[in-house]
GROMACS .gro file of C-alpha atoms in nm:
model
  421
    1MET     CA    1   9.218  12.564  15.524
    2LYS     CA    2   9.237  12.602  15.205
    3SER     CA    3   9.291  12.886  14.983
    4PHE     CA    4   9.028  12.934  14.684
    5ARG     CA    5   9.362  12.830  14.450
    6SER     CA    6   9.322  12.495  14.615
    7LEU     CA    7   8.954  12.412  14.551
    8GLY     CA    8   9.012  12.526  14.208
    9LEU     CA    9   9.319  12.249  14.214
   10LEU     CA   10   9.177  12.033  14.333
   11LEU     CA   11   8.800  12.074  14.165
   12GLY     CA   12   8.981  12.164  13.766
   13ILE     CA   13   8.719  12.487  13.814
   14GLU     CA   14   8.771  12.493  13.440
   15ILE     CA   15   8.607  12.367  13.229
   16PRO     CA   16   8.878  12.304  12.883
   17TYR     CA   17   8.778  12.483  12.555
   18HIS     CA   18   8.625  12.224  12.326
   19ARG     CA   19   8.597  12.159  11.953
   20TRP     CA   20   8.430  11.937  11.762
   21SER     CA   21   8.555  11.769  11.541
   22ARG     CA   22   8.411  11.526  11.322
   23SER     CA   23   8.297  11.539  10.961
   24ILE     CA   24   8.009  11.747  10.907
   25LEU     CA   25   7.897  11.504  10.624
   26CYS     CA   26   7.935  11.210  10.883
   27LEU     CA   27   7.683  11.414  11.057
   28ALA     CA   28   7.459  11.420  10.826
   29GLY     CA   29   7.430  11.128  10.716
   30ALA     CA   30   7.393  10.975  11.046
   31VAL     CA   31   7.027  11.170  11.112
   32GLY     CA   32   6.956  11.085  10.811
   33ILE     CA   33   7.004  11.365  10.518
   34PHE     CA   34   7.246  11.259  10.371
   35VAL     CA   35   7.249  11.443   9.946
   36LEU     CA   36   6.946  11.386   9.780
   37VAL     CA   37   6.970  11.200   9.455
   38GLY     CA   38   6.811  11.322   9.157
   39PRO     CA   39   6.470  11.130   9.197
   40ILE     CA   40   6.402  11.192   9.487
   41ALA     CA   41   6.483  11.606   9.489
   42VAL     CA   42   6.261  11.593   9.201
   43ALA     CA   43   5.997  11.448   9.345
   44GLN     CA   44   5.987  11.642   9.666
   45ALA     CA   45   6.070  11.931   9.383
   46PRO     CA   46   5.858  11.896   9.024
   47GLN     CA   47   5.969  12.236   8.908
   48VAL     CA   48   6.345  12.074   8.860
   49PRO     CA   49   6.406  11.994   8.497
   50PRO     CA   50   6.578  11.711   8.403
   51GLU     CA   51   6.887  11.844   8.274
   52ILE     CA   52   6.938  11.963   8.647
   53ALA     CA   53   6.786  11.679   8.796
   54GLU     CA   54   7.077  11.551   8.604
   55LYS     CA   55   7.347  11.767   8.761
   56LEU     CA   56   7.208  11.707   9.159
   57ARG     CA   57   7.224  11.310   9.091
   58MET     CA   58   7.605  11.412   8.950
   59ALA     CA   59   7.633  11.625   9.281
   60SER     CA   60   7.534  11.361   9.541
   61GLU     CA   61   7.766  11.118   9.383
   62ALA     CA   62   8.039  11.306   9.407
   63MET     CA   63   7.931  11.381   9.723
   64ARG     CA   64   7.924  10.989   9.806
   65ALA     CA   65   8.229  10.967   9.651
   66GLY     CA   66   8.485  11.228   9.899
   67ASN     CA   67   8.498  11.402   9.585
   68ILE     CA   68   8.402  11.701   9.753
   69ASP     CA   69   8.517  12.020   9.597
   70ALA     CA   70   8.312  11.849   9.224
   71ALA     CA   71   8.019  11.799   9.462
   72GLY     CA   72   8.041  12.175   9.553
   73GLU     CA   73   7.990  12.278   9.168
   74GLY     CA   74   7.816  12.062   9.135
   75PHE     CA   75   7.527  12.187   9.399
   76ALA     CA   76   7.665  12.527   9.301
   77ALA     CA   77   7.533  12.498   8.941
   78VAL     CA   78   7.206  12.282   9.090
   79VAL     CA   79   7.055  12.635   9.276
   80LYS     CA   80   7.194  12.869   9.024
   81GLU     CA   81   6.975  12.713   8.740
   82SER     CA   82   6.690  12.564   9.034
   83PRO     CA   83   6.700  12.896   9.255
   84ASN     CA   84   6.393  12.742   9.447
   85PHE     CA   85   6.542  12.409   9.488
   86ALA     CA   86   6.590  12.430   9.896
   87GLU     CA   87   6.726  12.086   9.982
   88GLY     CA   88   7.026  12.208   9.700
   89TYR     CA   89   7.097  12.466   9.919
   90LEU     CA   90   7.091  12.238  10.178
   91ASN     CA   91   7.339  12.040  10.036
   92LEU     CA   92   7.554  12.312   9.948
   93GLY     CA   93   7.609  12.408  10.296
   94LEU     CA   94   7.600  12.092  10.410
   95VAL     CA   95   7.930  12.101  10.148
   96ARG     CA   96   8.104  12.430  10.190
   97GLU     CA   97   8.068  12.333  10.528
   98GLU     CA   98   8.306  12.059  10.516
   99GLN     CA   99   8.506  12.265  10.348
  100GLY     CA  100   8.542  12.487  10.630
  101ARG     CA  101   8.363  12.776  10.464
  102HIS     CA  102   8.173  12.845  10.725
  103GLY     CA  103   8.063  13.162  10.575
  104GLU     CA  104   7.912  13.051  10.298
  105ALA     CA  105   7.724  12.769  10.456
  106ILE     CA  106   7.586  12.997  10.712
  107ALA     CA  107   7.431  13.161  10.372
  108ASN     CA  108   7.289  12.875  10.213
  109PHE     CA  109   7.194  12.756  10.484
  110GLN     CA  110   6.951  13.039  10.594
  111LYS     CA  111   6.855  13.035  10.184
  112ALA     CA  112   6.690  12.704  10.221
  113LEU     CA  113   6.477  12.790  10.517
  114ARG     CA  114   6.331  13.109  10.392
  115LEU     CA  115   6.272  12.854  10.141
  116LYS     CA  116   6.108  12.619  10.341
  117PRO     CA  117   6.111  12.687  10.701
  118GLY     CA  118   5.995  12.352  10.817
  119LEU     CA  119   6.335  12.181  10.644
  120ARG     CA  120   6.440  11.895  10.907
  121GLY     CA  121   6.877  11.944  10.895
  122ALA     CA  122   6.889  12.334  10.845
  123ASN     CA  123   6.888  12.439  11.109
  124LEU     CA  124   7.090  12.220  11.328
  125PHE     CA  125   7.390  12.270  11.039
  126MET     CA  126   7.344  12.629  11.030
  127GLY     CA  127   7.357  12.615  11.465
  128ILE     CA  128   7.670  12.441  11.420
  129ALA     CA  129   7.873  12.630  11.194
  130GLU     CA  130   7.744  12.881  11.368
  131TYR     CA  131   7.828  12.750  11.664
  132ARG     CA  132   8.176  12.698  11.493
  133THR     CA  133   8.241  13.057  11.406
  134ASN     CA  134   8.190  13.170  11.768
  135GLN     CA  135   7.830  13.254  11.667
  136LEU     CA  136   7.730  13.094  12.021
  137ASP     CA  137   7.348  13.274  12.033
  138ALA     CA  138   7.305  13.258  11.683
  139GLY     CA  139   7.367  12.922  11.748
  140LEU     CA  140   7.143  12.793  12.024
  141THR     CA  141   6.809  12.962  11.866
  142ALA     CA  142   6.898  12.755  11.524
  143LEU     CA  143   6.951  12.498  11.748
  144ARG     CA  144   6.617  12.506  11.969
  145LYS     CA  145   6.454  12.586  11.638
  146GLU     CA  146   6.599  12.225  11.548
  147THR     CA  147   6.440  12.034  11.869
  148VAL     CA  148   6.106  12.190  11.802
  149LEU     CA  149   6.101  12.059  11.485
  150ALA     CA  150   6.306  11.737  11.562
  151PRO     CA  151   6.203  11.656  11.977
  152LYS     CA  152   6.325  11.251  11.881
  153ASP     CA  153   6.690  11.383  11.711
  154ALA     CA  154   6.928  11.309  11.979
  155ASN     CA  155   7.192  11.527  11.804
  156ALA     CA  156   6.979  11.796  11.745
  157TRP     CA  157   7.002  11.777  12.181
  158MET     CA  158   7.337  11.736  12.206
  159TRP     CA  159   7.437  12.045  11.992
  160LEU     CA  160   7.228  12.222  12.177
  161GLY     CA  161   7.393  12.110  12.512
  162ILE     CA  162   7.715  12.165  12.343
  163VAL     CA  163   7.653  12.547  12.265
  164ALA     CA  164   7.487  12.553  12.533
  165LEU     CA  165   7.779  12.513  12.740
  166GLU     CA  166   8.038  12.697  12.532
  167LYS     CA  167   7.841  12.939  12.654
  168GLY     CA  168   7.848  12.872  12.983
  169ASP     CA  169   7.462  12.795  13.056
  170GLY     CA  170   7.538  12.476  13.259
  171GLY     CA  171   7.143  12.393  13.313
  172GLU     CA  172   7.004  12.454  12.949
  173ALA     CA  173   7.261  12.206  12.883
  174THR     CA  174   7.275  11.966  13.145
  175SER     CA  175   6.911  11.940  13.015
  176ALA     CA  176   6.916  11.941  12.670
  177LEU     CA  177   7.234  11.676  12.714
  178ASP     CA  178   7.025  11.396  12.906
  179LYS     CA  179   6.739  11.444  12.670
  180ALA     CA  180   6.956  11.329  12.340
  181ALA     CA  181   7.134  11.092  12.693
  182LYS     CA  182   6.771  10.935  12.726
  183LEU     CA  183   6.676  10.922  12.326
  184SER     CA  184   7.035  10.734  12.231
  185PRO     CA  185   7.153  10.630  12.596
  186ASP     CA  186   7.442  10.438  12.348
  187ASN     CA  187   7.621  10.733  12.192
  188VAL     CA  188   7.936  10.773  12.345
  189ASP     CA  189   7.950  11.114  12.200
  190VAL     CA  190   7.650  11.277  12.428
  191LEU     CA  191   7.753  11.041  12.741
  192TYR     CA  192   8.075  11.236  12.650
  193HIS     CA  193   7.935  11.593  12.647
  194ARG     CA  194   7.672  11.516  12.912
  195GLY     CA  195   7.892  11.420  13.157
  196ARG     CA  196   8.130  11.712  13.074
  197ALA     CA  197   7.745  11.929  13.122
  198HIS     CA  198   7.727  11.793  13.507
  199LEU     CA  199   8.074  11.868  13.557
  200PHE     CA  200   8.024  12.205  13.508
  201VAL     CA  201   7.763  12.268  13.697
  202SER     CA  202   7.892  12.067  13.968
  203LYS     CA  203   8.264  12.241  13.979
  204ASP     CA  204   8.074  12.568  13.968
  205SER     CA  205   7.855  12.490  14.207
  206TYR     CA  206   8.094  12.409  14.498
  207ALA     CA  207   8.263  12.770  14.309
  208ARG     CA  208   8.023  12.936  14.439
  209MET     CA  209   7.942  12.756  14.783
  210PHE     CA  210   8.367  12.825  14.923
  211SER     CA  211   8.287  13.221  14.784
  212ALA     CA  212   7.921  13.262  14.920
  213ASP     CA  213   8.025  13.079  15.255
  214PRO     CA  214   8.468  12.947  15.244
  215LYS     CA  215   8.472  12.880  15.675
  216SER     CA  216   8.124  12.685  15.576
  217TRP     CA  217   8.152  12.296  15.671
  218ARG     CA  218   8.104  12.183  15.337
  219VAL     CA  219   8.371  12.334  15.189
  220ARG     CA  220   8.573  12.069  15.425
  221GLN     CA  221   8.358  11.859  15.296
  222ILE     CA  222   8.451  11.939  14.909
  223LEU     CA  223   8.766  11.988  14.958
  224ALA     CA  224   8.800  11.603  15.157
  225GLU     CA  225   8.612  11.407  14.882
  226ALA     CA  226   8.850  11.541  14.674
  227ASN     CA  227   9.167  11.464  14.789
  228ALA     CA  228   9.049  11.085  14.821
  229ASP     CA  229   8.916  11.066  14.515
  230ALA     CA  230   9.274  11.203  14.390
  231ASP     CA  231   9.403  10.897  14.716
  232ARG     CA  232   9.542  11.221  14.928
  233HIS     CA  233   9.398  10.981  15.220
  234VAL     CA  234   9.625  11.198  15.469
  235ASP     CA  235   9.504  11.514  15.401
  236ALA     CA  236   9.162  11.413  15.345
  237ILE     CA  237   9.148  11.283  15.691
  238ALA     CA  238   9.214  11.679  15.781
  239GLU     CA  239   8.928  11.791  15.642
  240TYR     CA  240   8.707  11.585  15.769
  241GLU     CA  241   8.763  11.635  16.134
  242ALA     CA  242   8.800  11.993  16.038
  243ALA     CA  243   8.386  11.958  15.892
  244ILE     CA  244   8.272  11.758  16.191
  245GLN     CA  245   8.425  12.051  16.455
  246LEU     CA  246   8.218  12.289  16.264
  247ALA     CA  247   7.946  12.015  16.190
  248PRO     CA  248   7.981  11.771  16.491
  249ARG     CA  249   7.682  11.600  16.437
  250GLU     CA  250   7.618  11.599  16.066
  251PRO     CA  251   7.490  11.222  15.881
  252ARG     CA  252   7.780  11.111  15.704
  253LEU     CA  253   8.103  11.283  15.803
  254HIS     CA  254   8.148  11.036  16.058
  255GLU     CA  255   8.129  10.709  15.822
  256GLU     CA  256   8.328  10.918  15.551
  257LEU     CA  257   8.597  10.931  15.815
  258GLY     CA  258   8.614  10.603  15.905
  259THR     CA  259   8.627  10.473  15.487
  260GLU     CA  260   8.930  10.737  15.515
  261TYR     CA  261   9.098  10.589  15.824
  262ARG     CA  262   9.038  10.220  15.785
  263THR     CA  263   9.216  10.317  15.414
  264ILE     CA  264   9.502  10.432  15.560
  265GLY     CA  265   9.554  10.090  15.808
  266LYS     CA  266   9.418  10.263  16.205
  267MET     CA  267   9.134  10.059  16.239
  268PRO     CA  268   9.094  10.140  16.614
  269GLU     CA  269   9.001  10.528  16.421
  270ALA     CA  270   8.776  10.387  16.183
  271GLU     CA  271   8.565  10.156  16.389
  272GLU     CA  272   8.501  10.540  16.626
  273ALA     CA  273   8.450  10.699  16.316
  274PHE     CA  274   8.188  10.456  16.217
  275ARG     CA  275   8.017  10.440  16.633
  276LYS     CA  276   8.003  10.727  16.598
  277GLU     CA  277   7.795  10.779  16.318
  278LEU     CA  278   7.595  10.524  16.367
  279GLU     CA  279   7.528  10.733  16.662
  280ILE     CA  280   7.387  11.000  16.523
  281ASP     CA  281   7.272  10.783  16.261
  282PRO     CA  282   7.168  10.534  16.361
  283ASP     CA  283   6.914  10.407  16.077
  284ASN     CA  284   7.326  10.521  15.820
  285VAL     CA  285   7.313  10.131  15.692
  286VAL     CA  286   7.657  10.192  15.521
  287ALA     CA  287   7.789  10.257  15.855
  288GLN     CA  288   7.627   9.930  15.985
  289TYR     CA  289   7.778   9.783  15.694
  290LYS     CA  290   8.144   9.942  15.690
  291LEU     CA  291   8.109   9.837  16.085
  292GLY     CA  292   8.043   9.525  16.011
  293VAL     CA  293   8.324   9.416  15.824
  294LEU     CA  294   8.553   9.577  15.998
  295LEU     CA  295   8.485   9.414  16.264
  296THR     CA  296   8.456   9.093  16.146
  297GLU     CA  297   8.806   9.172  15.958
  298LYS     CA  298   8.956   9.292  16.341
  299GLY     CA  299   8.828   8.922  16.466
  300ASN     CA  300   8.499   8.956  16.614
  301ALA     CA  301   8.305   8.790  16.293
  302ALA     CA  302   8.035   8.690  16.502
  303GLN     CA  303   7.911   9.112  16.554
  304GLY     CA  304   8.098   9.149  16.220
  305LYS     CA  305   7.860   8.913  16.062
  306GLN     CA  306   7.499   8.988  16.244
  307MET     CA  307   7.570   9.378  16.133
  308ILE     CA  308   7.597   9.276  15.794
  309VAL     CA  309   7.332   9.067  15.742
  310ALA     CA  310   7.055   9.370  15.915
  311ALA     CA  311   7.262   9.588  15.667
  312LEU     CA  312   7.236   9.333  15.394
  313LYS     CA  313   6.796   9.322  15.498
  314VAL     CA  314   6.741   9.711  15.499
  315ARG     CA  315   6.978   9.724  15.160
  316PRO     CA  316   7.092   9.385  14.941
  317GLY     CA  317   7.285   9.574  14.681
  318LEU     CA  318   7.562   9.674  14.899
  319ARG     CA  319   7.904   9.627  14.798
  320HIS     CA  320   8.123   9.313  14.801
  321ALA     CA  321   7.888   9.159  15.072
  322ASP     CA  322   7.890   8.798  14.961
  323TYR     CA  323   8.238   8.770  14.926
  324ASN     CA  324   8.211   9.008  15.326
  325LEU     CA  325   7.951   8.736  15.466
  326GLY     CA  326   8.143   8.456  15.322
  327ARG     CA  327   8.435   8.585  15.502
  328ALA     CA  328   8.205   8.632  15.828
  329GLU     CA  329   8.048   8.236  15.803
  330MET     CA  330   8.460   8.117  15.745
  331LEU     CA  331   8.564   8.245  15.994
  332LEU     CA  332   8.242   8.161  16.225
  333GLY     CA  333   8.347   7.795  16.136
  334ASN     CA  334   7.974   7.759  15.882
  335ASP     CA  335   8.189   7.630  15.653
  336GLN     CA  336   7.917   7.562  15.340
  337ALA     CA  337   7.771   7.891  15.393
  338ALA     CA  338   8.072   8.001  15.376
  339VAL     CA  339   8.124   7.836  15.011
  340GLU     CA  340   7.751   7.951  14.917
  341ASP     CA  341   7.868   8.311  14.996
  342PHE     CA  342   8.226   8.275  14.788
  343GLU     CA  343   8.111   8.099  14.507
  344ARG     CA  344   7.805   8.395  14.487
  345ALA     CA  345   8.122   8.660  14.501
  346THR     CA  346   8.276   8.499  14.205
  347LYS     CA  347   7.957   8.495  13.972
  348ALA     CA  348   7.847   8.881  14.038
  349ASP     CA  349   8.116   9.076  14.164
  350SER     CA  350   8.321   9.239  13.887
  351ASP     CA  351   8.647   9.414  14.187
  352GLN     CA  352   8.904   9.206  14.011
  353ASP     CA  353   9.089   9.251  14.364
  354VAL     CA  354   8.751   9.056  14.524
  355LEU     CA  355   8.696   8.796  14.270
  356GLU     CA  356   9.115   8.711  14.304
  357GLN     CA  357   9.024   8.643  14.654
  358ALA     CA  358   8.732   8.569  14.672
  359TRP     CA  359   8.872   8.262  14.470
  360TYR     CA  360   9.142   8.174  14.779
  361GLN     CA  361   8.889   8.204  14.993
  362LEU     CA  362   8.657   7.923  14.853
  363GLY     CA  363   8.934   7.665  14.774
  364THR     CA  364   9.078   7.729  15.185
  365VAL     CA  365   8.763   7.624  15.281
  366LEU     CA  366   8.672   7.387  15.000
  367ARG     CA  367   8.957   7.215  15.044
  368ARG     CA  368   8.930   7.221  15.475
  369MET     CA  369   8.607   7.075  15.358
  370HIS     CA  370   8.777   6.811  15.214
  371ARG     CA  371   8.629   6.920  14.857
  372THR     CA  372   9.025   6.864  14.712
  373GLN     CA  373   8.921   6.829  14.361
  374GLU     CA  374   8.690   7.148  14.354
  375ALA     CA  375   8.953   7.401  14.578
  376GLN     CA  376   9.186   7.281  14.324
  377GLN     CA  377   8.962   7.402  14.114
  378ALA     CA  378   8.909   7.723  14.256
  379PHE     CA  379   9.291   7.765  14.374
  380ALA     CA  380   9.331   7.760  14.017
  381MET     CA  381   9.160   8.008  13.915
  382PHE     CA  382   9.307   8.225  14.179
  383GLN     CA  383   9.642   8.163  14.076
  384LYS     CA  384   9.487   8.247  13.721
  385PHE     CA  385   9.431   8.613  13.852
  386LYS     CA  386   9.748   8.626  13.988
  387GLU     CA  387   9.922   8.590  13.687
  388ALA     CA  388   9.662   8.804  13.492
  389GLU     CA  389   9.796   9.026  13.853
  390LEU     CA  390  10.106   9.031  13.759
  391GLU     CA  391  10.112   9.104  13.372
  392GLY     CA  392   9.894   9.340  13.410
  393SER     CA  393  10.135   9.544  13.620
  394GLN     CA  394  10.417   9.421  13.432
  395LYS     CA  395  10.240   9.580  13.134
  396LYS     CA  396  10.239   9.894  13.365
  397MET     CA  397  10.603   9.912  13.424
  398LYS     CA  398  10.751   9.783  13.082
  399GLN     CA  399  10.562  10.093  12.922
  400PHE     CA  400  10.684  10.343  13.255
  401GLN     CA  401  11.031  10.221  13.123
  402GLN     CA  402  10.943  10.376  12.803
  403LYS     CA  403  10.820  10.670  12.859
  404LYS     CA  404  11.119  10.738  13.054
  405ASP     CA  405  11.342  10.628  12.785
  406SER     CA  406  11.221  10.871  12.573
  407ASP     CA  407  11.195  11.160  12.742
  408THR     CA  408  11.548  11.079  12.823
  409VAL     CA  409  11.729  11.297  12.521
  410ALA     CA  410  12.011  11.346  12.494
  411PRO     CA  411  12.108  11.736  12.413
  412GLU     CA  412  12.218  11.789  12.061
  413GLY     CA  413  12.592  11.762  12.036
  414THR     CA  414  12.653  11.505  12.345
  415GLU     CA  415  12.640  11.123  12.381
  416ALA     CA  416  12.315  10.936  12.633
  417PRO     CA  417  12.492  10.867  12.908
  418PRO     CA  418  12.537  10.485  12.915
  419PRO     CA  419  12.300  10.291  13.084
  420ASN     CA  420  12.232  10.193  13.458
  421GLN     CA  421  12.471  10.549  13.539
   0.00000   0.00000   0.00000
């Protein structure tokens, strides 16, 4: 039985400590709260006299030019002479946060909010500053307020998720980051942190599961899945078999066991596992499809095709379906049908190995049909994939060798050994 420590090693229970490093001014620009130029500021705060408006304009230009110190001096002068100007405190807070003066930044954001409680962005940046100074509860409070004030701001939801995750609240983190992802589906920062949050929740669930019942078949199942993901297929088989001993009629366990056996080339054992799965759950179309593919590979193309077609009627989008159906048709001598299947595979499949084989099998069938020119074109595409594969392998080997060479450094005062010795 694997120990709790083994489970931790397999699943990586700890989430690494993370601190955001992006410039606060970049984020300010992203959410549309960049520095205010003079005319806008005057329009928002009519009490600002012309000479203060000029200082505001110059401070804004300094910030845009990247002269943070000059910007800080300018905005400090603005709020000193116009102490009721909320936007001035917000801009000064942004500068102080960029300078790493988090305490001063927070104080300025607080002043801005006292003057204008609904000021756009003030809670967001105050929450970020509080997060950076490890004031997580205060940061969460501020960020929650920002999501209420700006419910369509993906950055506000993202930061709420980041801070909630740092606090260890996976539920709030995943909820906030899911909302951020809906608002900004292609934002790589949102997607990254969303993935971290969901990973945290899954790992926490697995740890709790192990603690609640370490002898459960579910523990064996998750250990098997972790081993399979790490390409430790023999260990995965052992864990699946242990799970099956504890829950012999549980659906999917035999299917996954069959997949692992097939991966290491034990076809009779894989076939037995798939058949057992279908005995337990006759409606498992994935197991039916996998058995059909295996039977085709063994040369029983008639039964293999029958099972593949039946599975595809229920679930048309099964992985590599066109290629595997083409293999069955090819073995049965249905050359035209095989050509159509392989052609669909070359257009629809994204797996490079499958694409390579699809072009090769397409060329073979076309040659058998005496469609020589088309066959040559298919083989040329196969060769192109082979060369790309070889180039990729050589590149990886070169990178590995360079890393190995860089790691081999002779101690000071000694000579490095000659090559190949």
